[in-house]
XYZ file of C-alpha atoms in Angstrom:
471
model
C -13.388 -48.749 -7.890
C -15.068 -45.188 -8.276
C -18.334 -43.760 -7.228
C -20.745 -43.287 -9.818
C -21.253 -39.678 -9.227
C -17.781 -38.978 -10.533
C -18.694 -39.812 -14.183
C -22.415 -38.077 -13.957
C -20.515 -34.982 -12.725
C -17.521 -35.131 -15.086
C -20.025 -35.492 -17.916
C -22.281 -32.817 -16.526
C -19.454 -30.286 -16.484
C -17.928 -31.164 -19.666
C -21.247 -30.542 -21.413
C -21.501 -27.280 -19.504
C -18.087 -26.206 -20.815
C -18.988 -27.116 -24.345
C -22.420 -25.423 -24.015
C -20.694 -22.341 -22.547
C -18.073 -22.214 -25.122
C -20.289 -22.564 -28.061
C -22.750 -19.887 -26.829
C -19.920 -17.488 -26.323
C -18.957 -18.563 -30.166
C -22.464 -17.732 -31.078
C -22.830 -14.396 -29.870
C -19.093 -13.518 -31.207
C -20.032 -14.566 -34.521
C -23.469 -12.893 -34.221
C -21.443 -9.653 -33.282
C -18.944 -10.148 -36.007
C -21.488 -10.250 -38.561
C -22.818 -6.637 -37.637
C -21.933 -3.893 -39.923
C -19.520 -2.039 -37.392
C -18.191 -3.553 -34.218
C -16.398 -1.448 -31.783
C -12.653 -2.188 -30.926
C -13.644 -2.591 -27.019
C -16.212 -5.418 -27.778
C -13.912 -6.797 -30.057
C -10.889 -6.962 -27.781
C -13.151 -7.977 -24.760
C -14.886 -10.865 -26.750
C -11.465 -12.339 -28.204
C -9.763 -12.094 -24.876
C -12.556 -13.074 -22.364
C -14.268 -15.888 -24.416
C -10.789 -18.124 -24.204
C -10.132 -17.247 -20.703
C -13.903 -18.213 -20.068
C -13.264 -21.169 -21.746
C -9.977 -22.153 -20.084
C -11.799 -21.162 -16.559
C -14.409 -23.713 -17.365
C -12.125 -26.528 -18.406
C -10.177 -25.513 -15.295
C -13.091 -25.832 -12.798
C -13.943 -29.096 -14.850
C -10.671 -30.814 -14.375
C -10.429 -29.527 -10.563
C -13.878 -31.202 -9.823
C -12.934 -34.320 -11.507
C -9.647 -34.595 -9.548
C -11.656 -33.550 -6.296
C -14.305 -36.084 -6.760
C -11.656 -38.676 -7.938
C -10.171 -38.143 -4.654
C -13.264 -38.091 -2.315
C -14.566 -41.308 -4.076
C -11.287 -43.012 -3.409
C -11.699 -41.614 0.475
C -15.321 -42.855 0.410
C -14.007 -46.539 -0.585
C -11.612 -46.723 2.083
C -13.939 -45.562 4.523
C -16.879 -47.758 3.467
C -14.182 -50.949 3.388
C -13.598 -50.014 7.326
C -17.575 -49.775 7.573
C -18.028 -53.170 5.888
C -15.211 -54.819 7.910
C -16.548 -53.766 10.850
C -20.027 -55.196 10.110
C -18.339 -58.284 9.086
C -16.561 -58.381 12.248
C -19.954 -57.891 14.118
C -21.704 -60.271 12.535
C -19.311 -62.967 12.710
C -19.144 -62.584 16.511
C -23.008 -62.660 16.509
C -23.583 -65.891 14.750
C -20.920 -67.366 16.849
C -22.712 -66.320 19.844
C -24.027 -69.425 21.888
C -27.795 -69.342 21.444
C -27.803 -67.476 18.421
C -30.791 -68.451 16.046
C -31.513 -66.892 12.700
C -35.261 -67.129 13.233
C -34.981 -64.736 16.527
C -36.210 -61.259 16.537
C -33.357 -60.294 18.111
C -31.227 -60.538 14.681
C -33.563 -57.528 13.303
C -32.753 -55.361 16.265
C -28.866 -56.276 15.942
C -28.891 -55.249 12.302
C -30.787 -51.922 13.103
C -28.299 -51.038 15.817
C -25.362 -51.797 13.296
C -27.186 -49.859 10.701
C -27.497 -46.808 13.048
C -24.069 -47.152 14.272
C -22.241 -47.282 11.094
C -24.520 -44.890 9.317
C -25.267 -47.198 6.554
C -28.564 -47.284 4.345
C -29.292 -50.930 5.224
C -28.003 -54.209 6.568
C -29.954 -57.199 5.358
C -28.827 -60.956 5.348
C -29.906 -62.975 2.644
C -29.975 -66.787 2.638
C -28.474 -68.342 -0.491
C -29.923 -71.735 -0.262
C -33.200 -70.871 0.814
C -33.308 -67.706 -1.234
C -35.027 -65.360 1.072
C -33.968 -62.729 3.685
C -33.560 -63.624 7.333
C -35.510 -60.644 8.448
C -39.063 -59.537 7.407
C -38.620 -56.310 5.120
C -41.272 -55.701 2.609
C -39.206 -53.315 0.725
C -36.340 -55.701 0.520
C -35.321 -56.722 -3.301
C -32.684 -59.229 -4.273
C -32.310 -59.440 -7.958
C -29.567 -60.229 -10.497
C -27.466 -57.242 -9.580
C -27.245 -58.648 -6.032
C -26.735 -62.276 -7.052
C -23.796 -61.594 -9.314
C -22.240 -59.264 -6.244
C -22.946 -62.137 -3.907
C -21.533 -64.921 -6.008
C -18.325 -62.518 -6.746
C -17.609 -62.478 -2.910
C -17.739 -66.354 -2.566
C -15.306 -66.526 -5.211
C -13.397 -63.988 -3.222
C -13.447 -65.891 -0.282
C -12.362 -69.156 -1.919
C -9.321 -67.219 -3.292
C -8.657 -65.859 0.275
C -9.536 -62.237 -1.141
C -11.473 -59.612 0.467
C -15.525 -59.665 -0.049
C -16.993 -57.896 -2.987
C -17.986 -54.352 -3.338
C -20.109 -53.333 -6.046
C -21.090 -49.612 -7.595
C -24.699 -49.292 -7.864
C -24.856 -46.552 -10.504
C -28.538 -46.455 -10.763
C -29.008 -45.861 -7.058
C -25.622 -44.102 -6.593
C -24.404 -46.188 -4.002
C -21.815 -48.576 -2.599
C -22.792 -52.111 -2.007
C -20.640 -54.701 -0.007
C -21.740 -58.334 -0.239
C -20.251 -60.041 2.829
C -20.276 -63.854 3.532
C -21.191 -64.941 7.105
C -20.544 -68.311 8.246
C -22.595 -70.310 11.046
C -20.650 -72.819 12.587
C -21.967 -76.221 12.452
C -24.755 -75.353 9.842
C -24.441 -75.965 5.673
C -26.296 -72.973 5.215
C -25.062 -70.087 3.142
C -25.469 -66.585 4.070
C -24.585 -63.078 2.526
C -25.060 -59.749 4.479
C -25.688 -56.941 2.105
C -24.660 -53.585 3.200
C -25.404 -50.284 1.382
C -23.431 -47.237 1.936
C -24.988 -44.267 0.621
C -23.344 -41.587 -1.441
C -25.510 -38.404 -0.208
C -22.732 -37.168 1.860
C -20.501 -37.178 -1.056
C -22.825 -34.810 -2.957
C -22.798 -32.503 -0.065
C -18.999 -32.203 0.247
C -19.017 -31.654 -3.621
C -21.626 -28.978 -3.262
C -19.421 -27.365 -0.911
C -16.290 -27.658 -3.505
C -18.570 -26.513 -6.156
C -18.799 -22.764 -4.323
C -15.281 -22.786 -3.823
C -14.677 -23.643 -7.620
C -17.453 -21.408 -8.599
C -15.678 -18.362 -6.846
C -12.215 -19.316 -8.554
C -14.214 -19.645 -11.953
C -15.639 -15.875 -11.418
C -12.186 -14.402 -10.471
C -10.556 -15.999 -13.361
C -13.591 -14.691 -15.557
C -13.310 -11.513 -13.847
C -9.792 -11.263 -14.335
C -10.129 -11.691 -17.749
C -12.820 -9.183 -18.532
C -10.739 -6.504 -16.560
C -7.622 -7.497 -18.559
C -9.537 -7.058 -21.809
C -11.206 -3.790 -20.861
C -7.470 -2.398 -19.932
C -6.148 -3.792 -23.108
C -8.952 -2.439 -25.100
C -8.896 0.900 -23.404
C -5.053 1.159 -23.877
C -5.382 0.547 -27.488
C -9.048 1.935 -28.544
C -8.441 5.244 -26.920
C -5.542 6.366 -28.771
C -7.030 5.105 -31.847
C -10.123 6.818 -31.186
C -8.123 9.894 -30.831
C -6.471 9.291 -33.953
C -9.915 8.737 -35.696
C -11.135 12.069 -34.640
C -7.928 13.871 -35.427
C -8.271 12.197 -39.058
C -11.705 13.550 -39.261
C -10.408 16.748 -38.469
C -7.848 16.835 -41.080
C -10.822 15.622 -43.525
C -12.770 18.742 -42.777
C -9.452 20.945 -43.380
C -8.272 21.469 -39.992
C -4.513 20.779 -40.557
C -3.362 21.820 -36.934
C -4.805 19.036 -34.972
C -2.181 16.501 -33.816
C -2.453 13.571 -31.103
C -0.980 13.543 -27.641
C -0.313 9.844 -27.692
C 2.771 9.036 -25.413
C 2.531 5.148 -24.846
C 5.981 4.400 -25.711
C 5.167 1.529 -27.976
C 3.858 0.961 -31.552
C 0.753 3.008 -31.047
C 2.985 5.833 -29.627
C 5.190 5.526 -32.596
C 1.986 5.635 -34.978
C 0.808 8.717 -33.186
C 4.071 10.177 -33.868
C 3.939 9.237 -37.561
C 0.430 10.743 -37.586
C 1.764 14.289 -36.141
C 4.686 14.077 -38.596
C 2.241 13.486 -41.375
C 0.105 16.554 -40.133
C 3.308 18.826 -40.420
C 3.936 17.569 -43.871
C 0.344 18.069 -44.688
C 0.875 21.519 -43.244
C 3.888 22.048 -45.312
C 2.469 20.794 -48.438
C -0.562 23.219 -47.898
C 1.761 26.005 -47.537
C 3.691 25.233 -50.818
C 0.483 24.601 -52.648
C -0.776 28.001 -52.016
C 2.496 29.368 -52.643
C 3.336 27.442 -55.925
C 2.974 28.976 -59.087
C -0.324 28.134 -60.750
C 1.339 28.349 -64.068
C 4.212 25.596 -63.309
C 3.120 24.157 -59.981
C 6.453 24.963 -58.596
C 7.164 26.721 -55.106
C 6.819 30.229 -55.299
C 8.497 32.759 -53.329
C 7.641 31.702 -49.858
C 8.906 28.276 -50.755
C 11.756 29.823 -52.129
C 12.607 31.455 -48.969
C 12.363 28.805 -46.802
C 14.319 26.698 -48.702
C 17.112 28.912 -48.898
C 16.887 29.854 -45.489
C 16.844 26.138 -44.383
C 20.120 25.468 -46.336
C 21.852 28.285 -44.653
C 20.709 27.337 -41.313
C 21.643 24.005 -41.607
C 25.005 25.656 -43.062
C 24.882 23.420 -46.428
C 27.147 24.465 -49.147
C 25.124 24.863 -52.495
C 25.047 27.082 -55.789
C 22.162 29.357 -56.016
C 21.092 29.851 -59.775
C 18.875 32.914 -60.678
C 17.322 32.054 -64.097
C 15.499 34.183 -66.385
C 14.839 34.319 -70.135
C 16.093 37.316 -72.403
C 13.896 38.995 -74.489
C 10.609 37.220 -73.202
C 8.706 40.327 -73.385
C 9.471 40.842 -77.234
C 8.519 36.869 -77.586
C 5.290 37.489 -75.698
C 4.508 40.569 -77.894
C 5.033 38.745 -81.010
C 3.675 35.207 -80.381
C 1.233 36.356 -77.837
C 0.587 35.438 -74.002
C -0.637 31.766 -74.537
C 2.616 31.213 -76.361
C 4.307 33.270 -73.705
C 2.770 30.772 -70.999
C 4.006 27.810 -73.026
C 7.285 28.903 -73.189
C 7.472 29.555 -69.158
C 5.886 25.845 -68.703
C 8.492 24.062 -70.894
C 11.274 25.823 -69.293
C 9.756 24.690 -65.957
C 9.824 21.349 -67.169
C 13.277 21.468 -68.398
C 14.565 22.768 -65.318
C 12.971 19.954 -63.513
C 14.271 17.132 -65.845
C 17.761 18.231 -65.950
C 17.925 18.708 -61.990
C 16.367 15.227 -61.467
C 19.032 13.652 -64.340
C 22.039 15.605 -63.126
C 21.426 16.805 -59.756
C 20.569 15.403 -56.244
C 17.745 13.988 -54.768
C 17.492 17.387 -52.324
C 17.987 19.835 -55.054
C 15.367 22.660 -55.596
C 13.622 24.148 -58.351
C 11.220 27.309 -57.622
C 9.511 29.852 -59.675
C 9.453 33.762 -58.653
C 6.884 34.479 -61.298
C 6.925 35.716 -64.959
C 10.289 34.091 -66.388
C 12.324 34.153 -63.328
C 13.027 30.965 -61.784
C 15.622 29.548 -58.998
C 17.577 26.735 -58.549
C 19.364 25.523 -55.541
C 22.167 22.362 -56.270
C 24.995 21.040 -54.797
C 28.298 22.878 -55.828
C 29.656 19.152 -57.483
C 26.857 19.009 -59.849
C 26.168 22.867 -60.748
C 28.452 23.451 -63.564
C 27.024 20.310 -65.661
C 23.642 21.118 -64.708
C 24.184 24.829 -66.231
C 25.676 23.542 -69.452
C 22.855 21.146 -69.929
C 20.284 23.643 -69.260
C 21.863 26.156 -71.938
C 22.332 23.517 -74.780
C 18.603 21.730 -74.129
C 17.154 25.131 -73.977
C 18.672 26.471 -77.428
C 18.089 23.010 -79.055
C 14.759 21.922 -77.901
C 12.876 24.858 -76.157
C 13.426 27.585 -78.602
C 12.900 25.396 -81.652
C 9.787 24.153 -80.367
C 8.439 27.696 -79.815
C 9.031 29.740 -82.850
C 7.770 29.267 -86.257
C 10.464 27.606 -88.581
C 11.202 30.689 -90.681
C 11.779 32.601 -87.665
C 13.972 29.835 -86.135
C 15.960 29.407 -89.149
C 16.763 32.999 -89.694
C 17.678 33.506 -86.091
C 15.538 36.581 -85.115
C 12.067 38.054 -85.354
C 11.176 41.232 -87.116
C 9.104 43.462 -84.892
C 8.348 47.139 -84.106
C 10.516 48.736 -82.012
C 7.918 49.520 -79.231
C 10.137 51.733 -77.161
C 11.052 54.180 -79.850
C 7.296 54.017 -81.243
C 6.473 55.207 -77.760
C 9.244 57.728 -77.679
C 9.363 59.383 -80.839
C 6.031 57.894 -82.574
C 8.012 56.599 -85.537
C 7.168 53.098 -86.244
C 10.585 51.326 -87.237
C 10.744 47.388 -87.654
C 14.042 46.119 -86.229
C 15.638 42.581 -85.998
C 14.866 40.914 -82.394
C 17.513 37.920 -81.262
C 15.382 34.653 -80.279
C 14.810 33.822 -76.883
C 17.758 32.708 -74.770
C 18.331 31.524 -71.126
C 20.767 33.217 -68.495
C 21.853 31.361 -65.617
C 23.521 33.298 -62.886
C 25.089 31.356 -60.152
C 26.242 32.014 -56.643
C 28.050 29.737 -54.113
C 28.607 29.682 -50.391
C 31.564 27.092 -50.561
C 34.230 29.898 -49.994
C 32.078 32.777 -48.909
C 28.847 32.419 -46.384
C 25.891 34.312 -47.011
C 24.668 36.056 -43.990
C 20.788 35.554 -45.134
C 18.560 34.945 -47.844
C 18.529 38.467 -49.050
C 22.128 38.747 -49.321
C 22.315 35.485 -51.160
C 19.637 37.047 -53.612
C 21.309 40.094 -54.133
C 24.585 38.707 -54.972
C 22.850 36.448 -57.691
C 21.176 39.754 -59.180
C 24.961 41.190 -59.623
C 26.058 38.021 -61.412
C 23.255 38.035 -63.573
C 24.410 41.234 -64.999
C 27.503 39.532 -66.242
C 25.422 36.718 -67.690
C 23.334 38.817 -69.857
C 26.082 40.560 -71.676
C 26.044 38.166 -74.291
C 23.201 37.700 -76.495
C 23.081 33.763 -76.234
C 22.230 31.671 -73.529
C 25.065 31.663 -71.050
C 25.554 30.946 -67.430
C 28.094 32.318 -64.808
C 28.993 30.846 -61.401
C 30.887 33.044 -58.668
C 32.365 31.432 -55.758
């Protein structure tokens, strides 16, 4: 048997837990529907709401267990009290000279009531169907009749009297059979044990559990705030730095040293900033006609390879008789020749070279390649062949290409003597002057480039396209 207050309180706290959880869920969804929600609030809500719900559930379970234990304790205590009342009544009814009509009976019951701290003690005559004492507030209904019959039945079986739970009045009611020797009357003593003391004890426990609940909730909030701060602050710094980059400030980096994935994200961001700066420098230095890295890019590339002690072949490339071609076909066709040559260089290096091979444009018809030594000769041969068969054919008119030369006024002679003489100029050709540091190291960029210039003189000794590699 358990006290009714347990069921009521359990239902109350379960309802409270459900209402608290649904309320938190409602505000969470309401905030989620907003256009923007800060990371702080999102983490706090997603961490705190489940913890609050768990705290409510924990508190409810603790209250339930405590109330059940207290109810069992009160059940045992009430049994002792009812047993004591039974013994006292048996002794009173067996006392010589005892009379059920005596006014002393009411005083005896009142004394028992005070001593045992029960709500009331009344004796009911089942045969006469009336109480033995006058009490205008006394009520004997079907609930009491059922309890009395159950106690009498228990007595015939040799079991203890019956105790019922009055859920409506929140009390324990004991129905104690009382025998009077020599009389056929059947009496039932009804003793009522109130549960007000249980509610008082429960209210004291609620404060303890409430403090526990608040500590759990506060812990959840602090954990959520700490977690949100450790995540949101670095992300906020990343966001601000990103905005600066959007504005064009490529020198903004983020000092994130958390040692976790966010720290790795910060390192990646800083590397991205460095890459953007490098790309910006290359874009500013790149040739507008070919979009290839210019002099600064070429300088840094060669210096990097020398600093890293890489083995490579540097080709200094230019077009022979490019000025003659420009004078004959115009600047637009000259730009076309430069662009097609740049595309050819990139295509051949991509097909025949390595991933880190470099193509640069110094300006005009001068280009620079840095390739790995094992690919250098194949790249040079392919460039020479494809330039003659693809680029030259596409740039010249058919009659000029078929005859293998163009007829033009010798401008140098015209400038020197004033004599206008038409001469034959061979078609465009490409010269590749290659130098390698496989056998001989270069001290710096300038030594490397000056060595290529010397080799270029040898490459230009022939009229046709050619290459020379000096190791």
